[in-house]
Amino acid sequence: MKVMIDGKKYDAEYGEYILNVARRNAVNIPALCHSDALPGQGNCRMCIVEIVDKGRKSIVASCAYPITGEIEIVTNSERIYRIRKTIVRLLSASAPDNEYINRLRKEYDIPPETRFKVDRDGKCILCGLCVRACDEIGVSAISTVNRGTTKRVSTPFDEPSTVCIGCGACAYICPTGTIEVNEDEGRRVIWNKTFELLKCSECGEYFITREQYEYIKKRYDLADTNELLCDKCKKKGIGDKLTNVLHNVIPVQK
Amino acid sequence: MNIFKRKVKKTVLVCCGTGCLANNSFEIYKGLKKKIEDLAVNVKVRPVVKATGCNGLCEKGPIVTILPDDVFYCGVKVTDVDEIVENTVLNNKVIERLLYFDSAKGKKVRSHKQSEFYRKQLKIALRNIGQIDPGNIDDYIERGGYSALRKVLFKMSPKGVISEVERSGLRGRGGAGFPAGLKWRQCAEMDNFPKYVVCNGDEGDPGAFMDRSIMEGDPHSILEGILIGAYAVGSEKGFIYIRDEYSLAIKNMTKAIEKAAERGFLGQNIMGKGFSFDIEIVRGGGAFVCGESTALMASIEGRVGEPRIKYIHSTEKGLWGQPTVLNNVETWANIPVIINKGAGWFSRIGSKGSRGTKVFSLVGKVRNTGLIEVPMGITLREIIFDIGGGIIGSGKFKAVQTGGPSGGCIPESLLGLGVDFDSLNEVGAMMGSGGMIVMDENTCMVEVARYYLKFLSEESCGKCIPCREGIKRMLEILEDMCTGKGREEDIELLLEISETVKEASLCGLGKTAPNPVITTIKYFRDEYLAHIKDRRCPAGICRELTVYYIDRDVCRGCGLCRKGCPTEAISGEIGSRFTIDTSKCIKCGSCKEICRLNAVKVLGGAAE
Amino acid sequence: MFYTKTILNKYPKEQRYLLAVLQDIQKKYNYLPRGALIMVQEYFDVPLSKLYSMATFYKALSLKPKGKYIIRVCDGTACHIRGSALIIDEIHRLLNILPGDTTEDGNFSLETVNCLGSCALAPVMVINDKYYGNVTPALVRRILKEYGGVNCEHIQEKG
């Protein structure tokens, strides 16, 4: 079917999200909580667009609005710009040290915040991608905690998680670099838990935590495999499986 | 006007709704029952004593009604029991002292039907409440209960039921006012089974207790409505989601489900017509956002109550991804009456776009606090001044807030507004579930906006950015205003953030959250300016912007205020004038409350 | 943790009973003990993170033990405009706890609730299951004294 985006006609599949069609055709719609691997979050609301569907006008989140008819879409009206600008301002007051948001702030020409009490305690914008990635891998070590204005992401009781495998998918997918991963001499520290790293048997570089290795072996029933190859050295075998596991979560874009 | 026939029988009805219970009405019920049982050996026909649900007039509770004469007593005490039985029940003598004083008429009235409070009401959803014992299914059946279900199963097709509901014009009473029949049709058209029906009894709005009263006072009417809906859309499983704090509602609904199952109204092959249906109660976890339908469903599924994006309707993909019809308590309670009396009858009540009646909880600074049911289209003035009896004390009306925490504040100039879904939306308020809070001149509108935003900041699920961050910053600004730190550009900033929160939020909570701010700015901008420019709270509520003082011309020096002051801020000699040390005063209001001469005054200006 | 086991055995192992189980445990212990959460996690085979998320999301659930007397002050709109803020302030002044907190001796917890549906009695305060209507700061002092929560010498009775 055809949809009209900013006055031009494009092809779209039934049920496809507006954002996908737009991106495929190089129409720029900003989005913070979107990942091609984990679509349809609809949390950040930066990707809002105006639509006219059967004569009815409304504002929708383009990352989660499925196209089911021939609709008209406006991605860059003055109103949409104004709302996005306010969202960026709100975010930057709550995550002022977030470089990504700072870039956006400049882009939207927002002066440094003087009205609000800026929070200095974090960069997280609670997009929710990390929690979904962790669920998707099947580990669910982290979740959102509390609600409303006190909501945050953490491990149960804010303690090192017993189930975390240290795979780092949460940090990888985080759009704002909020989740800290420290690696040093064969160790990885993430979410206050320290993991031992294993070396690639081909190139000798540290690349996977022991827990992650065990998890993949168990999940793919590879008890007999002792092969341990990093992404770069992967041929066949567990390296492939590893990328498979993470593939659902992390778009391959090295 | 009462649209239902009354059985002639000597009956004593004791209101055991939450308001009356808190005033000891259950003790009165037990006392009456015992007294009558003790005496009844000498009486030919033994009078019946029943504990009923909420009568509505909570302000005057506990309430005792004696039928068939319809003698209406209020403010009854346990010590009145003997007198009521001996005089009124046995000898038909009315006890003048206990009669209701109708302030609109300026005299006492014998029957509730004579009072202005009841006269302008029309009870459909509340038809049985106060008249029946909610624990007794026979009481419900005697008043026509389950006859609509019988009619539907024996005489109507599912399609016929849906078109009847569509033609009635019934709109969902839970907030948005979506046409109930259309929702049912959408669900019925899906050929994906199982389907679910859900009753929303979460009622999180502060100042609202309509649904609670129906669940407590007439649980079978809800069950019957749900059964009819389930038959219409082809569902065999239902859920009633009830706020956990509503312990009596949970108890009465649970009992009603048991009794209905015993009589064969629930379960397999109901009335032998091949329709099977079961229902389960789910207790809410204490989250306002779970009043939002998708969050409520998440909660039923055993997850965190976060709304999901609703571009696909619940009627297509609801509970566990299956077609689901969700309506609130009051909507379901209307269904049996619509079936029995017909769509034509129902659609003649109310206003053009909003058919039927609406239950409101009328609370705040109004004389007759309580639960009322009125035809749509009735004016705010009639509700507040005729039914509500006007403002408590000597205060002057300032605003009425409708629609719960994300509704709007309506000023005096709009009191002539006919209340329905569309008219309320037009003035920036909304119907919501039916909370109606009356505010007088001692209510600060900036502080009211702050109060609602504070509520919403705690109740937002925190999932989407505009709602979570927008509400947080709006609250920050309003808190500044209430403490004298507001800036001139703040009003515009509030409106700017409001637009973003309203347009860009994910669910209904966020989309309506700015309403209290937008309407108070629209109708009470002067008060905002007084807070910002003059650092003054005209209503005398915001502490940093008020001063307590003792009017020297009125004070007689009795010293009561000094005794009541918790911080020893008041000094003076007995017999002479007392004064308040503003540096010690915590503005708790104790002195003002104690003073019999009304000599303690609050100045709506900043302390020097 | 005997009670937790009894509670769990009442429910089928389906995720939809999670909230009900947590509520039952909360009612039994006045909070969710950690050991109980672990048992729930094992019984339903759900990630602990999801339980923790629920426990911190729903207001009916609490991870901290509550006091012997739970004071619930209604801050619904009707109560609010009839002065519930003064009641909360007075309790704070007398017991030195804010809403959500418990006194150090474990005797009192203070909570605010959004509406108790008793708007005719506004402002309303409930201690455990006892309702107090038309509450004033002075009345708060007297009521708390009854529960032994206030040092009597500093309290002056109103006439």
PDB file of N, CA and C in Angstrom, chain C residues 12-72:
ATOM      1  N   PRO C  12      -2.261 -22.118  41.839  1.00  0.00           N
ATOM      2  CA  PRO C  12      -1.597 -22.846  40.742  1.00  0.00           C
ATOM      3  C   PRO C  12      -0.340 -22.102  40.313  1.00  0.00           C
ATOM      4  N   LYS C  13       0.579 -22.846  39.674  1.00  0.00           N
ATOM      5  CA  LYS C  13       1.849 -22.225  39.258  1.00  0.00           C
ATOM      6  C   LYS C  13       1.679 -21.454  37.956  1.00  0.00           C
ATOM      7  N   GLU C  14       0.865 -20.432  37.971  1.00  0.00           N
ATOM      8  CA  GLU C  14       0.704 -19.595  36.793  1.00  0.00           C
ATOM      9  C   GLU C  14       1.037 -18.165  37.174  1.00  0.00           C
ATOM     10  N   GLN C  15       1.692 -17.484  36.248  1.00  0.00           N
ATOM     11  CA  GLN C  15       2.169 -16.141  36.546  1.00  0.00           C
ATOM     12  C   GLN C  15       1.049 -15.211  37.025  1.00  0.00           C
ATOM     13  N   ARG C  16      -0.173 -15.441  36.550  1.00  0.00           N
ATOM     14  CA  ARG C  16      -1.228 -14.505  36.893  1.00  0.00           C
ATOM     15  C   ARG C  16      -1.571 -14.498  38.384  1.00  0.00           C
ATOM     16  N   TYR C  17      -1.088 -15.469  39.128  1.00  0.00           N
ATOM     17  CA  TYR C  17      -1.360 -15.463  40.568  1.00  0.00           C
ATOM     18  C   TYR C  17      -0.258 -14.783  41.375  1.00  0.00           C
ATOM     19  N   LEU C  18       0.765 -14.299  40.660  1.00  0.00           N
ATOM     20  CA  LEU C  18       1.903 -13.684  41.356  1.00  0.00           C
ATOM     21  C   LEU C  18       1.481 -12.559  42.288  1.00  0.00           C
ATOM     22  N   LEU C  19       0.686 -11.638  41.750  1.00  0.00           N
ATOM     23  CA  LEU C  19       0.308 -10.471  42.545  1.00  0.00           C
ATOM     24  C   LEU C  19      -0.493 -10.903  43.769  1.00  0.00           C
ATOM     25  N   ALA C  20      -1.406 -11.852  43.578  1.00  0.00           N
ATOM     26  CA  ALA C  20      -2.222 -12.315  44.698  1.00  0.00           C
ATOM     27  C   ALA C  20      -1.351 -12.942  45.785  1.00  0.00           C
ATOM     28  N   VAL C  21      -0.366 -13.728  45.370  1.00  0.00           N
ATOM     29  CA  VAL C  21       0.532 -14.363  46.340  1.00  0.00           C
ATOM     30  C   VAL C  21       1.315 -13.298  47.111  1.00  0.00           C
ATOM     31  N   LEU C  22       1.851 -12.320  46.375  1.00  0.00           N
ATOM     32  CA  LEU C  22       2.622 -11.269  47.041  1.00  0.00           C
ATOM     33  C   LEU C  22       1.741 -10.492  48.021  1.00  0.00           C
ATOM     34  N   GLN C  23       0.488 -10.260  47.640  1.00  0.00           N
ATOM     35  CA  GLN C  23      -0.429  -9.548  48.543  1.00  0.00           C
ATOM     36  C   GLN C  23      -0.707 -10.364  49.801  1.00  0.00           C
ATOM     37  N   ASP C  24      -0.894 -11.661  49.623  1.00  0.00           N
ATOM     38  CA  ASP C  24      -1.140 -12.516  50.789  1.00  0.00           C
ATOM     39  C   ASP C  24       0.059 -12.514  51.738  1.00  0.00           C
ATOM     40  N   ILE C  25       1.251 -12.591  51.156  1.00  0.00           N
ATOM     41  CA  ILE C  25       2.458 -12.578  51.997  1.00  0.00           C
ATOM     42  C   ILE C  25       2.569 -11.235  52.714  1.00  0.00           C
ATOM     43  N   GLN C  26       2.306 -10.177  51.976  1.00  0.00           N
ATOM     44  CA  GLN C  26       2.337  -8.831  52.572  1.00  0.00           C
ATOM     45  C   GLN C  26       1.371  -8.748  53.759  1.00  0.00           C
ATOM     46  N   LYS C  27       0.183  -9.308  53.590  1.00  0.00           N
ATOM     47  CA  LYS C  27      -0.822  -9.249  54.662  1.00  0.00           C
ATOM     48  C   LYS C  27      -0.353 -10.023  55.881  1.00  0.00           C
ATOM     49  N   LYS C  28       0.292 -11.166  55.619  1.00  0.00           N
ATOM     50  CA  LYS C  28       0.733 -12.038  56.710  1.00  0.00           C
ATOM     51  C   LYS C  28       1.857 -11.385  57.513  1.00  0.00           C
ATOM     52  N   TYR C  29       2.856 -10.856  56.820  1.00  0.00           N
ATOM     53  CA  TYR C  29       4.054 -10.355  57.517  1.00  0.00           C
ATOM     54  C   TYR C  29       4.107  -8.836  57.618  1.00  0.00           C
ATOM     55  N   ASN C  30       3.147  -8.146  56.998  1.00  0.00           N
ATOM     56  CA  ASN C  30       3.208  -6.690  56.908  1.00  0.00           C
ATOM     57  C   ASN C  30       4.320  -6.188  56.003  1.00  0.00           C
ATOM     58  N   TYR C  31       5.041  -7.083  55.379  1.00  0.00           N
ATOM     59  CA  TYR C  31       5.997  -6.720  54.337  1.00  0.00           C
ATOM     60  C   TYR C  31       6.382  -7.993  53.590  1.00  0.00           C
ATOM     61  N   LEU C  32       7.266  -7.849  52.598  1.00  0.00           N
ATOM     62  CA  LEU C  32       7.693  -9.026  51.845  1.00  0.00           C
ATOM     63  C   LEU C  32       9.099  -9.427  52.287  1.00  0.00           C
ATOM     64  N   PRO C  33       9.190 -10.425  53.165  1.00  0.00           N
ATOM     65  CA  PRO C  33      10.533 -10.840  53.585  1.00  0.00           C
ATOM     66  C   PRO C  33      11.286 -11.408  52.389  1.00  0.00           C
ATOM     67  N   ARG C  34      12.598 -11.212  52.413  1.00  0.00           N
ATOM     68  CA  ARG C  34      13.415 -11.630  51.285  1.00  0.00           C
ATOM     69  C   ARG C  34      13.316 -13.139  51.036  1.00  0.00           C
ATOM     70  N   GLY C  35      13.323 -13.865  52.123  1.00  0.00           N
ATOM     71  CA  GLY C  35      13.247 -15.320  51.992  1.00  0.00           C
ATOM     72  C   GLY C  35      11.965 -15.741  51.293  1.00  0.00           C
ATOM     73  N   ALA C  36      10.874 -15.024  51.599  1.00  0.00           N
ATOM     74  CA  ALA C  36       9.598 -15.348  50.976  1.00  0.00           C
ATOM     75  C   ALA C  36       9.655 -15.084  49.478  1.00  0.00           C
ATOM     76  N   LEU C  37      10.296 -13.972  49.109  1.00  0.00           N
ATOM     77  CA  LEU C  37      10.420 -13.645  47.682  1.00  0.00           C
ATOM     78  C   LEU C  37      11.170 -14.741  46.928  1.00  0.00           C
ATOM     79  N   ILE C  38      12.223 -15.259  47.564  1.00  0.00           N
ATOM     80  CA  ILE C  38      13.005 -16.320  46.929  1.00  0.00           C
ATOM     81  C   ILE C  38      12.118 -17.559  46.733  1.00  0.00           C
ATOM     82  N   MET C  39      11.290 -17.852  47.756  1.00  0.00           N
ATOM     83  CA  MET C  39      10.406 -19.014  47.628  1.00  0.00           C
ATOM     84  C   MET C  39       9.389 -18.821  46.497  1.00  0.00           C
ATOM     85  N   VAL C  40       8.880 -17.602  46.393  1.00  0.00           N
ATOM     86  CA  VAL C  40       7.931 -17.303  45.321  1.00  0.00           C
ATOM     87  C   VAL C  40       8.603 -17.468  43.963  1.00  0.00           C
ATOM     88  N   GLN C  41       9.839 -16.980  43.897  1.00  0.00           N
ATOM     89  CA  GLN C  41      10.593 -17.063  42.649  1.00  0.00           C
ATOM     90  C   GLN C  41      10.757 -18.518  42.220  1.00  0.00           C
ATOM     91  N   GLU C  42      11.105 -19.369  43.194  1.00  0.00           N
ATOM     92  CA  GLU C  42      11.312 -20.777  42.873  1.00  0.00           C
ATOM     93  C   GLU C  42       9.997 -21.462  42.488  1.00  0.00           C
ATOM     94  N   TYR C  43       8.948 -21.127  43.217  1.00  0.00           N
ATOM     95  CA  TYR C  43       7.652 -21.777  42.979  1.00  0.00           C
ATOM     96  C   TYR C  43       7.122 -21.464  41.581  1.00  0.00           C
ATOM     97  N   PHE C  44       7.184 -20.185  41.214  1.00  0.00           N
ATOM     98  CA  PHE C  44       6.618 -19.790  39.917  1.00  0.00           C
ATOM     99  C   PHE C  44       7.640 -19.855  38.781  1.00  0.00           C
ATOM    100  N   ASP C  45       8.918 -20.046  39.146  1.00  0.00           N
ATOM    101  CA  ASP C  45       9.983 -20.056  38.160  1.00  0.00           C
ATOM    102  C   ASP C  45       9.983 -18.763  37.336  1.00  0.00           C
ATOM    103  N   VAL C  46       9.960 -17.631  38.047  1.00  0.00           N
ATOM    104  CA  VAL C  46      10.067 -16.335  37.377  1.00  0.00           C
ATOM    105  C   VAL C  46      11.366 -15.686  37.833  1.00  0.00           C
ATOM    106  N   PRO C  47      11.923 -14.791  37.008  1.00  0.00           N
ATOM    107  CA  PRO C  47      13.155 -14.111  37.433  1.00  0.00           C
ATOM    108  C   PRO C  47      12.913 -13.264  38.684  1.00  0.00           C
ATOM    109  N   LEU C  48      13.901 -13.259  39.576  1.00  0.00           N
ATOM    110  CA  LEU C  48      13.788 -12.453  40.788  1.00  0.00           C
ATOM    111  C   LEU C  48      13.621 -10.976  40.446  1.00  0.00           C
ATOM    112  N   SER C  49      14.253 -10.565  39.337  1.00  0.00           N
ATOM    113  CA  SER C  49      14.166  -9.151  38.954  1.00  0.00           C
ATOM    114  C   SER C  49      12.705  -8.742  38.705  1.00  0.00           C
ATOM    115  N   LYS C  50      11.910  -9.647  38.162  1.00  0.00           N
ATOM    116  CA  LYS C  50      10.507  -9.305  37.896  1.00  0.00           C
ATOM    117  C   LYS C  50       9.729  -9.157  39.202  1.00  0.00           C
ATOM    118  N   LEU C  51      10.041 -10.012  40.155  1.00  0.00           N
ATOM    119  CA  LEU C  51       9.389  -9.899  41.466  1.00  0.00           C
ATOM    120  C   LEU C  51       9.768  -8.590  42.143  1.00  0.00           C
ATOM    121  N   TYR C  52      11.053  -8.285  42.057  1.00  0.00           N
ATOM    122  CA  TYR C  52      11.540  -7.056  42.685  1.00  0.00           C
ATOM    123  C   TYR C  52      10.878  -5.846  42.035  1.00  0.00           C
ATOM    124  N   SER C  53      10.729  -5.919  40.731  1.00  0.00           N
ATOM    125  CA  SER C  53      10.091  -4.844  39.994  1.00  0.00           C
ATOM    126  C   SER C  53       8.638  -4.669  40.468  1.00  0.00           C
ATOM    127  N   MET C  54       7.933  -5.776  40.624  1.00  0.00           N
ATOM    128  CA  MET C  54       6.543  -5.690  41.093  1.00  0.00           C
ATOM    129  C   MET C  54       6.469  -5.175  42.519  1.00  0.00           C
ATOM    130  N   ALA C  55       7.365  -5.684  43.353  1.00  0.00           N
ATOM    131  CA  ALA C  55       7.342  -5.312  44.767  1.00  0.00           C
ATOM    132  C   ALA C  55       7.572  -3.820  44.952  1.00  0.00           C
ATOM    133  N   THR C  56       8.332  -3.208  44.023  1.00  0.00           N
ATOM    134  CA  THR C  56       8.598  -1.778  44.154  1.00  0.00           C
ATOM    135  C   THR C  56       7.605  -0.938  43.359  1.00  0.00           C
ATOM    136  N   PHE C  57       6.819  -1.569  42.519  1.00  0.00           N
ATOM    137  CA  PHE C  57       5.849  -0.833  41.686  1.00  0.00           C
ATOM    138  C   PHE C  57       4.524  -0.649  42.410  1.00  0.00           C
ATOM    139  N   TYR C  58       4.007  -1.718  42.975  1.00  0.00           N
ATOM    140  CA  TYR C  58       2.683  -1.658  43.590  1.00  0.00           C
ATOM    141  C   TYR C  58       2.765  -1.119  45.016  1.00  0.00           C
ATOM    142  N   LYS C  59       1.890  -0.170  45.280  1.00  0.00           N
ATOM    143  CA  LYS C  59       1.925   0.498  46.575  1.00  0.00           C
ATOM    144  C   LYS C  59       1.489  -0.426  47.710  1.00  0.00           C
ATOM    145  N   ALA C  60       0.696  -1.453  47.369  1.00  0.00           N
ATOM    146  CA  ALA C  60       0.227  -2.368  48.412  1.00  0.00           C
ATOM    147  C   ALA C  60       1.358  -3.252  48.924  1.00  0.00           C
ATOM    148  N   LEU C  61       2.473  -3.269  48.198  1.00  0.00           N
ATOM    149  CA  LEU C  61       3.583  -4.139  48.584  1.00  0.00           C
ATOM    150  C   LEU C  61       4.729  -3.318  49.164  1.00  0.00           C
ATOM    151  N   SER C  62       5.439  -3.929  50.089  1.00  0.00           N
ATOM    152  CA  SER C  62       6.518  -3.193  50.724  1.00  0.00           C
ATOM    153  C   SER C  62       7.668  -4.136  51.046  1.00  0.00           C
ATOM    154  N   LEU C  63       8.894  -3.642  50.873  1.00  0.00           N
ATOM    155  CA  LEU C  63      10.059  -4.481  51.178  1.00  0.00           C
ATOM    156  C   LEU C  63      10.585  -4.204  52.582  1.00  0.00           C
ATOM    157  N   LYS C  64      10.047  -3.139  53.179  1.00  0.00           N
ATOM    158  CA  LYS C  64      10.503  -2.799  54.530  1.00  0.00           C
ATOM    159  C   LYS C  64       9.435  -3.203  55.537  1.00  0.00           C
ATOM    160  N   PRO C  65       9.810  -3.735  56.682  1.00  0.00           N
ATOM    161  CA  PRO C  65       8.801  -4.084  57.686  1.00  0.00           C
ATOM    162  C   PRO C  65       8.027  -2.853  58.127  1.00  0.00           C
ATOM    163  N   LYS C  66       6.747  -3.038  58.385  1.00  0.00           N
ATOM    164  CA  LYS C  66       5.908  -1.914  58.818  1.00  0.00           C
ATOM    165  C   LYS C  66       5.769  -1.949  60.340  1.00  0.00           C
ATOM    166  N   GLY C  67       5.341  -0.806  60.884  1.00  0.00           N
ATOM    167  CA  GLY C  67       5.209  -0.701  62.335  1.00  0.00           C
ATOM    168  C   GLY C  67       4.017  -1.474  62.882  1.00  0.00           C
ATOM    169  N   LYS C  68       3.960  -1.496  64.228  1.00  0.00           N
ATOM    170  CA  LYS C  68       2.869  -2.194  64.903  1.00  0.00           C
ATOM    171  C   LYS C  68       1.548  -1.504  64.583  1.00  0.00           C
ATOM    172  N   TYR C  69       1.569  -0.180  64.610  1.00  0.00           N
ATOM    173  CA  TYR C  69       0.379   0.576  64.216  1.00  0.00           C
ATOM    174  C   TYR C  69       0.647   1.250  62.874  1.00  0.00           C
ATOM    175  N   ILE C  70      -0.225   0.965  61.925  1.00  0.00           N
ATOM    176  CA  ILE C  70      -0.071   1.626  60.635  1.00  0.00           C
ATOM    177  C   ILE C  70      -1.079   2.771  60.564  1.00  0.00           C
ATOM    178  N   ILE C  71      -0.545   3.984  60.535  1.00  0.00           N
ATOM    179  CA  ILE C  71      -1.414   5.156  60.453  1.00  0.00           C
ATOM    180  C   ILE C  71      -1.586   5.496  58.980  1.00  0.00           C
ATOM    181  N   ARG C  72      -2.807   5.434  58.509  1.00  0.00           N
ATOM    182  CA  ARG C  72      -3.056   5.814  57.124  1.00  0.00           C
ATOM    183  C   ARG C  72      -3.862   7.105  57.116  1.00  0.00           C
TER     184      ARG C  72
END
